[in-house]
mmCIF file with all atom_site columns, C-alpha atoms in Angstrom:
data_model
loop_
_atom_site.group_PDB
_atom_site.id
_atom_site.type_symbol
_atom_site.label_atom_id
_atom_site.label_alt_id
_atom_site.label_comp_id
_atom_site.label_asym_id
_atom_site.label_entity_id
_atom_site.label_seq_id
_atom_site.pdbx_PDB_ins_code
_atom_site.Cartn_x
_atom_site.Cartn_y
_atom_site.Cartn_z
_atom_site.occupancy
_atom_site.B_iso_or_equiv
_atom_site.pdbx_formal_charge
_atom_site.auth_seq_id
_atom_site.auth_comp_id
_atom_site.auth_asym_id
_atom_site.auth_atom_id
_atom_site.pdbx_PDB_model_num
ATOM 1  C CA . UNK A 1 1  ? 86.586  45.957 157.230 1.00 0.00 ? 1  UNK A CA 1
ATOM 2  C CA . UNK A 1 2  ? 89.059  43.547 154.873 1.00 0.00 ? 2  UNK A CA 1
ATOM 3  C CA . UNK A 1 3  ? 92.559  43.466 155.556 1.00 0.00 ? 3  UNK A CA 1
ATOM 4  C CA . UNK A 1 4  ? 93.940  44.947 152.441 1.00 0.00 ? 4  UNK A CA 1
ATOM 5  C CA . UNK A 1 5  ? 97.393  44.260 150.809 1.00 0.00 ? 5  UNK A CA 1
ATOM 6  C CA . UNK A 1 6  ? 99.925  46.810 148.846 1.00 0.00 ? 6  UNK A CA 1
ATOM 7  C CA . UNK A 1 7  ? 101.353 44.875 145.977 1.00 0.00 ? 7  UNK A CA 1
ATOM 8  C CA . UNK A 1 8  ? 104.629 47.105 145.686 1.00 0.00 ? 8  UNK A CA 1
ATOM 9  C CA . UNK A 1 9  ? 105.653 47.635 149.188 1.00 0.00 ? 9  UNK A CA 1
ATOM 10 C CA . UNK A 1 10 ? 103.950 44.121 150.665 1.00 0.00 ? 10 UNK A CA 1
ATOM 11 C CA . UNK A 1 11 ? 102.718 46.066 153.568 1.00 0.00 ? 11 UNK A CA 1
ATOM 12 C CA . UNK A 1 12 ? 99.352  45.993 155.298 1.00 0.00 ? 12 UNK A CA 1
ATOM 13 C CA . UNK A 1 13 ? 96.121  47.938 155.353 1.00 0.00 ? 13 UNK A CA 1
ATOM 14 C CA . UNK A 1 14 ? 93.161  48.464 155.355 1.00 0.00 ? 14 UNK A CA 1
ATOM 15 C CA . UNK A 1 15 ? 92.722  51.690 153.013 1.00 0.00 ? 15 UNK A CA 1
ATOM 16 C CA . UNK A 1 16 ? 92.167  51.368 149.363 1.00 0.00 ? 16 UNK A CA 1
ATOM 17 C CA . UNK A 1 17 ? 95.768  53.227 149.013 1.00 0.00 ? 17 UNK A CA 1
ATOM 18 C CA . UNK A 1 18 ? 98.895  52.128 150.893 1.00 0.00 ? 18 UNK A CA 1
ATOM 19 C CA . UNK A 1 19 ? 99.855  54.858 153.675 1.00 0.00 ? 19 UNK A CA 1
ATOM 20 C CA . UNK A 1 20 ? 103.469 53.782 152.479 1.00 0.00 ? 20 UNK A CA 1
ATOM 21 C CA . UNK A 1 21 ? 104.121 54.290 148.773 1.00 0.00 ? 21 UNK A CA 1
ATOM 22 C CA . UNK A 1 22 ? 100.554 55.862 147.771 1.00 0.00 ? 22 UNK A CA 1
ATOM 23 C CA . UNK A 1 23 ? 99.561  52.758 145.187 1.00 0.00 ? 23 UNK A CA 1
ATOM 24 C CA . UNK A 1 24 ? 96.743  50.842 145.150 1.00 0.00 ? 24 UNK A CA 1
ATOM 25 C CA . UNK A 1 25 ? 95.921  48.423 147.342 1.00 0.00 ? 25 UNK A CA 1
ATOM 26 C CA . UNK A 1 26 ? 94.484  44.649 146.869 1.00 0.00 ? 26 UNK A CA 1
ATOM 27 C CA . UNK A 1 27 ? 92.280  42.099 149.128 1.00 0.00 ? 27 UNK A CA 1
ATOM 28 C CA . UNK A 1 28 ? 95.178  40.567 151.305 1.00 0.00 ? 28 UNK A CA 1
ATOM 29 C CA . UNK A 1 29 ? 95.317  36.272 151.285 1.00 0.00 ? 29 UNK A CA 1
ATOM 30 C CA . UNK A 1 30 ? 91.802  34.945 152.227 1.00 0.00 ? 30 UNK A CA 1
ATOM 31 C CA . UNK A 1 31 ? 93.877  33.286 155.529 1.00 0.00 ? 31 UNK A CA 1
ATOM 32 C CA . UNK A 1 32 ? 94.714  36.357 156.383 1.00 0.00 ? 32 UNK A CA 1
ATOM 33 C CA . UNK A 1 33 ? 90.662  38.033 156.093 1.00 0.00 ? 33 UNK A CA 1
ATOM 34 C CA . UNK A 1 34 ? 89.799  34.952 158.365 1.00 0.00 ? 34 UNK A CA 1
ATOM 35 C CA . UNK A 1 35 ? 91.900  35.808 161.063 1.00 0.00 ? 35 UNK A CA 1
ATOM 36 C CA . UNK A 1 36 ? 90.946  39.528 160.980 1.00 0.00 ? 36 UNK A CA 1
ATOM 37 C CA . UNK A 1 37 ? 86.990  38.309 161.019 1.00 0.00 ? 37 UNK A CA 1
ATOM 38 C CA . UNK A 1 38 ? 87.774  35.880 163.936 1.00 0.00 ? 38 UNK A CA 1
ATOM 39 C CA . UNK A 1 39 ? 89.486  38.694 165.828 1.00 0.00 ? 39 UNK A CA 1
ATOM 40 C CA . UNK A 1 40 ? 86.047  40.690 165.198 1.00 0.00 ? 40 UNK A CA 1
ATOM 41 C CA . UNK A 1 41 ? 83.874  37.883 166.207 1.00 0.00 ? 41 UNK A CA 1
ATOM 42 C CA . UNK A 1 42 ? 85.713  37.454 169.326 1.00 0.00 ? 42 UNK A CA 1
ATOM 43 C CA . UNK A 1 43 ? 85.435  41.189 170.781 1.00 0.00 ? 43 UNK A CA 1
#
């Protein structure tokens, strides 16, 4: 799963809509997909 990003309210996801405002959502900053793979790797 890829930590996702909503461009309009700058909240996080991981749906391809934001649970928030309902748009679209985009592939949040690669630092952030590293730490969400690490966490993953670790459990």
């Amino acid at each position: 799963m890829k930590l996702k990003k909503c461009s309009s309210c700058k909240t996080y996801t991981q749906k391809a809509t934001c649970p928030n405002c309902k748009e679209k959502t985009k592939d949040a900053h690669h630092k952030y997909l590293k730490l969400k793979s690490a966490e993953q790797s670790l459990s």
